[in-house]
PDB file of C-alpha atoms in Angstrom:
ATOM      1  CA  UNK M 612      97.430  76.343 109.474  1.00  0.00           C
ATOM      2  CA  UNK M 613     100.398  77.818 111.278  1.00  0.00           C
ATOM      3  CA  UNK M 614      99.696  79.767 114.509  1.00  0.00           C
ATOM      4  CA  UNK M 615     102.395  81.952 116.080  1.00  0.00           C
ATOM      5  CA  UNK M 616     102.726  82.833 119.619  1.00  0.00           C
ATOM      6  CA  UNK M 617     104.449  85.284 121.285  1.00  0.00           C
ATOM      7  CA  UNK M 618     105.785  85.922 124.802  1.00  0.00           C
ATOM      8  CA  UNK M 619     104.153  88.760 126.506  1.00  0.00           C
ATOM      9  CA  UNK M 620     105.769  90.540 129.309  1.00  0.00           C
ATOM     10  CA  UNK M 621     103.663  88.692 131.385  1.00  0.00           C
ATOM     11  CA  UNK M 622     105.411  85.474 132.076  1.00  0.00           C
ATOM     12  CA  UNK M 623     101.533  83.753 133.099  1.00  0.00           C
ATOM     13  CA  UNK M 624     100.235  84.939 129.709  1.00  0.00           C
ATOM     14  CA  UNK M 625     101.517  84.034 125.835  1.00  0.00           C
ATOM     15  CA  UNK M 626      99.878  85.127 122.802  1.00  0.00           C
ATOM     16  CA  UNK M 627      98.607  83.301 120.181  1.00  0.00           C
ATOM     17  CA  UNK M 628      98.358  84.535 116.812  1.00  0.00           C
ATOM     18  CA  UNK M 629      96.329  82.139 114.448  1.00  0.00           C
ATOM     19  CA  UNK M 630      97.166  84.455 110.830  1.00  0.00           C
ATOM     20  CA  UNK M 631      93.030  85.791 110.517  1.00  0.00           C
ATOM     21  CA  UNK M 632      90.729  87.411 112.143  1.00  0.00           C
ATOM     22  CA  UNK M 633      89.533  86.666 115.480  1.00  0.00           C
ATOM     23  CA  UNK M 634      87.044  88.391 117.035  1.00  0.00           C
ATOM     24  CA  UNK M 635      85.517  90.828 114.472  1.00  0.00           C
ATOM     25  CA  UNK M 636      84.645  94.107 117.016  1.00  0.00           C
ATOM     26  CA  UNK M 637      85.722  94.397 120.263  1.00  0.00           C
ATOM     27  CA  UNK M 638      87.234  92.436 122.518  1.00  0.00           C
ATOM     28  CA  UNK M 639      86.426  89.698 125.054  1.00  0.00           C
ATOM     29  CA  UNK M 640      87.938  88.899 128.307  1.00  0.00           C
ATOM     30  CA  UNK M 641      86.951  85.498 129.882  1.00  0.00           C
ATOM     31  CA  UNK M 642      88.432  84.462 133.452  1.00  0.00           C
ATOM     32  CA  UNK M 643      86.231  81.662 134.446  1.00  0.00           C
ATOM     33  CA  UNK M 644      85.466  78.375 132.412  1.00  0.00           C
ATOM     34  CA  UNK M 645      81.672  78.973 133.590  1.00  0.00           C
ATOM     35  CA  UNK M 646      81.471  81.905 131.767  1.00  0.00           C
ATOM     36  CA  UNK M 647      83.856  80.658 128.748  1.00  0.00           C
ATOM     37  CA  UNK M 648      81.081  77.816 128.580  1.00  0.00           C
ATOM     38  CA  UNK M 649      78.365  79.979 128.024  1.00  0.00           C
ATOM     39  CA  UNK M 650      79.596  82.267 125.280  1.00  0.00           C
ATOM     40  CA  UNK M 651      82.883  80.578 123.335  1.00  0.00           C
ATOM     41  CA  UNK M 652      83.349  76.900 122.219  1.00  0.00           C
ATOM     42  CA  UNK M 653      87.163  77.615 122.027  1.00  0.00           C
ATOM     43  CA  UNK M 654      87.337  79.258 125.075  1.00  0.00           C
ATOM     44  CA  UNK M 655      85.048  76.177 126.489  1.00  0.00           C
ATOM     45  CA  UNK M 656      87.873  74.029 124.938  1.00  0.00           C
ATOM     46  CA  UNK M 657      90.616  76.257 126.407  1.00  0.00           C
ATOM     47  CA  UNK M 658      89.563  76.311 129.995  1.00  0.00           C
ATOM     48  CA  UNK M 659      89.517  72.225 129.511  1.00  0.00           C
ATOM     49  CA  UNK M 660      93.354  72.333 129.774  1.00  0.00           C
ATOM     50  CA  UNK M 661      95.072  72.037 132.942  1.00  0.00           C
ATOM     51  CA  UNK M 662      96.723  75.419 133.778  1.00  0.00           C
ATOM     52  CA  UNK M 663      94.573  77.524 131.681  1.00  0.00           C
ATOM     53  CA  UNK M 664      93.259  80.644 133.905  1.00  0.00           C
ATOM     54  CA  UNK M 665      91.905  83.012 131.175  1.00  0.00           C
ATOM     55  CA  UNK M 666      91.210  84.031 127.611  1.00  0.00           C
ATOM     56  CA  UNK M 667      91.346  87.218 125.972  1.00  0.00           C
ATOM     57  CA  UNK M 668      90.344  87.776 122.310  1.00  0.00           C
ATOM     58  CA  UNK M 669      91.656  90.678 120.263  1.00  0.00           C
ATOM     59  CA  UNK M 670      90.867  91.436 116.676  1.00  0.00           C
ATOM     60  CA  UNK M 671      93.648  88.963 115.448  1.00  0.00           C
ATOM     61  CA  UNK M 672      94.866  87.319 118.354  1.00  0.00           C
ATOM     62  CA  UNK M 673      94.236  84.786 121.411  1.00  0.00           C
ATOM     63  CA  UNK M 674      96.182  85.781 124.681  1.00  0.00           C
ATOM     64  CA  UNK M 675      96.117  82.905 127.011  1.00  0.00           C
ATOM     65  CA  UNK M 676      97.189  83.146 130.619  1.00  0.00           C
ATOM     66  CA  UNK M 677      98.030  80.159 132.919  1.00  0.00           C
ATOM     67  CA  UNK M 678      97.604  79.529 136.822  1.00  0.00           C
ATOM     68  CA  UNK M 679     100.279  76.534 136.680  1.00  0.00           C
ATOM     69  CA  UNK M 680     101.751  74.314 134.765  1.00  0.00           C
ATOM     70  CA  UNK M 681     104.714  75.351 131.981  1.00  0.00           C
ATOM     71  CA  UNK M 682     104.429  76.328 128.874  1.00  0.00           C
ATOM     72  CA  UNK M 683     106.448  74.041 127.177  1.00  0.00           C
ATOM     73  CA  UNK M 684     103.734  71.536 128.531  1.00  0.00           C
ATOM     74  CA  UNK M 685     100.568  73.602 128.096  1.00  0.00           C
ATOM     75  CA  UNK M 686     101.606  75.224 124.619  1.00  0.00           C
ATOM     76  CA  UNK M 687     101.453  72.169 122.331  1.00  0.00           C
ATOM     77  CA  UNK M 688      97.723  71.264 124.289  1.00  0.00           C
ATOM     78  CA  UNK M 689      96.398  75.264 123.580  1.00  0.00           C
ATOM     79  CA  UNK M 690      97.625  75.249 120.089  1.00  0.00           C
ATOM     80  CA  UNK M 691      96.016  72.116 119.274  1.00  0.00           C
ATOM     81  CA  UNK M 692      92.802  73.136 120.632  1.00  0.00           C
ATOM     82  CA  UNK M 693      93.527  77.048 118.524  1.00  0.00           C
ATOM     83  CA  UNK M 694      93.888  75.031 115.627  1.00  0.00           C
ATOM     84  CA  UNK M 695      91.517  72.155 115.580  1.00  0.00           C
ATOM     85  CA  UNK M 696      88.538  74.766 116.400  1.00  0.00           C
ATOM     86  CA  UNK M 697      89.587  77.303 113.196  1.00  0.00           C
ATOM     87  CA  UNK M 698      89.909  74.210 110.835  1.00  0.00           C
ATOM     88  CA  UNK M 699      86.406  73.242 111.749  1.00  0.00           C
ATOM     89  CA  UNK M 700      85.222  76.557 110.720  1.00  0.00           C
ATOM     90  CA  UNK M 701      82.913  76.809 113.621  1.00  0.00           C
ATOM     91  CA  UNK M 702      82.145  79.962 115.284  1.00  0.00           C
ATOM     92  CA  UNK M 703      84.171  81.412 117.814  1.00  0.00           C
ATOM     93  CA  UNK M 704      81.260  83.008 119.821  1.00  0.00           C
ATOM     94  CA  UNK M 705      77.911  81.229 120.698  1.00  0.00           C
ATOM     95  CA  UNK M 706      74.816  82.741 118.741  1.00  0.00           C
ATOM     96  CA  UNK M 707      74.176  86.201 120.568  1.00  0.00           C
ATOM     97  CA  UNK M 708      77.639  86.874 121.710  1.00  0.00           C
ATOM     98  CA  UNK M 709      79.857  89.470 120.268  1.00  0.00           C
ATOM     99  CA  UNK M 710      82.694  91.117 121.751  1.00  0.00           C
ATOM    100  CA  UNK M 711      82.625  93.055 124.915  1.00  0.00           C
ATOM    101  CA  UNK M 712      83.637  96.268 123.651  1.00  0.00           C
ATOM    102  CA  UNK M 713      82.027  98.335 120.901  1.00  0.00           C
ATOM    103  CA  UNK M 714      81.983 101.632 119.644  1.00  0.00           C
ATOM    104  CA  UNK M 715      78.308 101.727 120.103  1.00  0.00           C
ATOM    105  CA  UNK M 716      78.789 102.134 123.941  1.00  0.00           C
ATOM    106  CA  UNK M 717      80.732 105.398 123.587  1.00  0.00           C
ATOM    107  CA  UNK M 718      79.785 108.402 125.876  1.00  0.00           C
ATOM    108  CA  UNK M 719      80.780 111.900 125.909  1.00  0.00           C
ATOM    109  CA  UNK M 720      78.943 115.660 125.664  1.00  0.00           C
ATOM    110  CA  UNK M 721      78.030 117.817 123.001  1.00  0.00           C
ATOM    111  CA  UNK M 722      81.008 120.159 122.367  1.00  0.00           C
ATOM    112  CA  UNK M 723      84.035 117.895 123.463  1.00  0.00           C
ATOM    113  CA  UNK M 724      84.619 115.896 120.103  1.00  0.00           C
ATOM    114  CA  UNK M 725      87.695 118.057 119.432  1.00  0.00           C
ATOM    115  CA  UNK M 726      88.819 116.346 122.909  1.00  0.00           C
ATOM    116  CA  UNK M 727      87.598 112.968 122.722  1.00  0.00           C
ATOM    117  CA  UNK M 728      89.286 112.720 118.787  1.00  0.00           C
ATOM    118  CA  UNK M 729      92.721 113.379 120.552  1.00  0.00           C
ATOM    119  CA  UNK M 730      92.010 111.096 123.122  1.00  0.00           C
ATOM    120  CA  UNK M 731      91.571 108.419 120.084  1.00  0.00           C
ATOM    121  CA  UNK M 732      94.387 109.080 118.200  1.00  0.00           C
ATOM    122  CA  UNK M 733      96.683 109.042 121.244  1.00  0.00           C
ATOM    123  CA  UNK M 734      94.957 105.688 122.422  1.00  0.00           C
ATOM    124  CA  UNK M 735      95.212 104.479 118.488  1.00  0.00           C
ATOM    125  CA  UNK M 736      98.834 105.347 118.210  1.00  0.00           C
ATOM    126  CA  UNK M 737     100.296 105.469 121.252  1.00  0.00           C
ATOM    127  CA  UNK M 738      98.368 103.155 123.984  1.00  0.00           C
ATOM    128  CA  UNK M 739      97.211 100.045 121.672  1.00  0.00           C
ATOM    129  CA  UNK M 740     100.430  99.188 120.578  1.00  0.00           C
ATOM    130  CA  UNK M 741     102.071  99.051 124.002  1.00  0.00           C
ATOM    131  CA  UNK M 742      98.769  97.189 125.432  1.00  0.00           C
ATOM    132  CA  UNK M 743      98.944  94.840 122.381  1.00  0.00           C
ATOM    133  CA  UNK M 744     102.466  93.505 123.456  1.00  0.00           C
ATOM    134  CA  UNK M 745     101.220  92.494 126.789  1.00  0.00           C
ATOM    135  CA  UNK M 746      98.295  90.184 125.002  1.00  0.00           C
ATOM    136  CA  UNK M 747      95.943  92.820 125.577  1.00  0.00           C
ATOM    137  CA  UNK M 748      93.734  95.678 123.756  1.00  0.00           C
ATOM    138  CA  UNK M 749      91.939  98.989 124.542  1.00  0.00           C
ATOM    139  CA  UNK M 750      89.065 100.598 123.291  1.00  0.00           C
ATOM    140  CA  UNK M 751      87.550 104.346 123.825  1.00  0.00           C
ATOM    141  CA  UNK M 752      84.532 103.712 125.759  1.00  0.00           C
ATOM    142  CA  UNK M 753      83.786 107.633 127.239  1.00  0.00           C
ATOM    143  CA  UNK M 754      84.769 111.160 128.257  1.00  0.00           C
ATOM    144  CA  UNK M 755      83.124 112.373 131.362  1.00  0.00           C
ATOM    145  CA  UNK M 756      83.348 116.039 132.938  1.00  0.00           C
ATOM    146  CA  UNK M 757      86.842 116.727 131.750  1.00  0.00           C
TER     147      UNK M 757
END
């Protein structure tokens, strides 16, 4: 398995690209290794290394961010941990956790799809991919009273 990582223009945060899917829908922020415990062995594993602050999951990636330490010295630890979790095949999310995001959650009126369409595509083509550099994602979640 060969995982890729790229810097992100946040110097505290690298991404990790493991070449398949990650998290099917959504996405999933996790900041404390509390709450990494409770829904994501790999995040569990993550938060185990020294330096390790937070995890994001995106569709296909794994953005790590650190609170100190150097990434020459944390990177061979996080892709070790990336790696020997996908090999096993486990899952990445405990039973009953899915991603934090969903289309399901989506709010807006009668009358304003025309709107909340644009607001999509502009998000789709123009927001995601700048967001994605920086190790992160975005998702529609409503339109509210213009």
């Amino acid at each position: 398995m060969f995982i890729q990582t790229e810097a992100t223009p946040n110097p505290a945060t690298l991404k990790f690209l493991p070449g398949q899917a990650v998290l099917e829908t959504g996405t999933l922020d996790l900041r404390d290794p509390t709450e990494a415990a409770k829904s994501s062995p790999l995040a569990e594993r993550l938060f185990k290394i020294k330096g390790v602050s937070g995890v994001f999951y995106g569709s296909d990636f794994i953005t790590v961010s650190k609170s100190d330490g150097e990434w020459p010295q944390l990177k061979p630890a996080i892709l070790g941990a990336i790696m020997e979790h996908f090999m096993s095949g486990a899952p990445l999310l405990k039973a009953g956790e899915s991603g934090g995001n969903d289309d399901e959650n989506e709010f807006f009126e009668a009358g304003d799809e025309e709107i909340v369409t644009t607001i999509k595509d502009l998000i789709e083509t123009r927001v995601r991919p700048a967001v994605a550099n920086d190790g992160g994602d975005i998702t529609f979640r409503g339109f509210k009273e213009g």
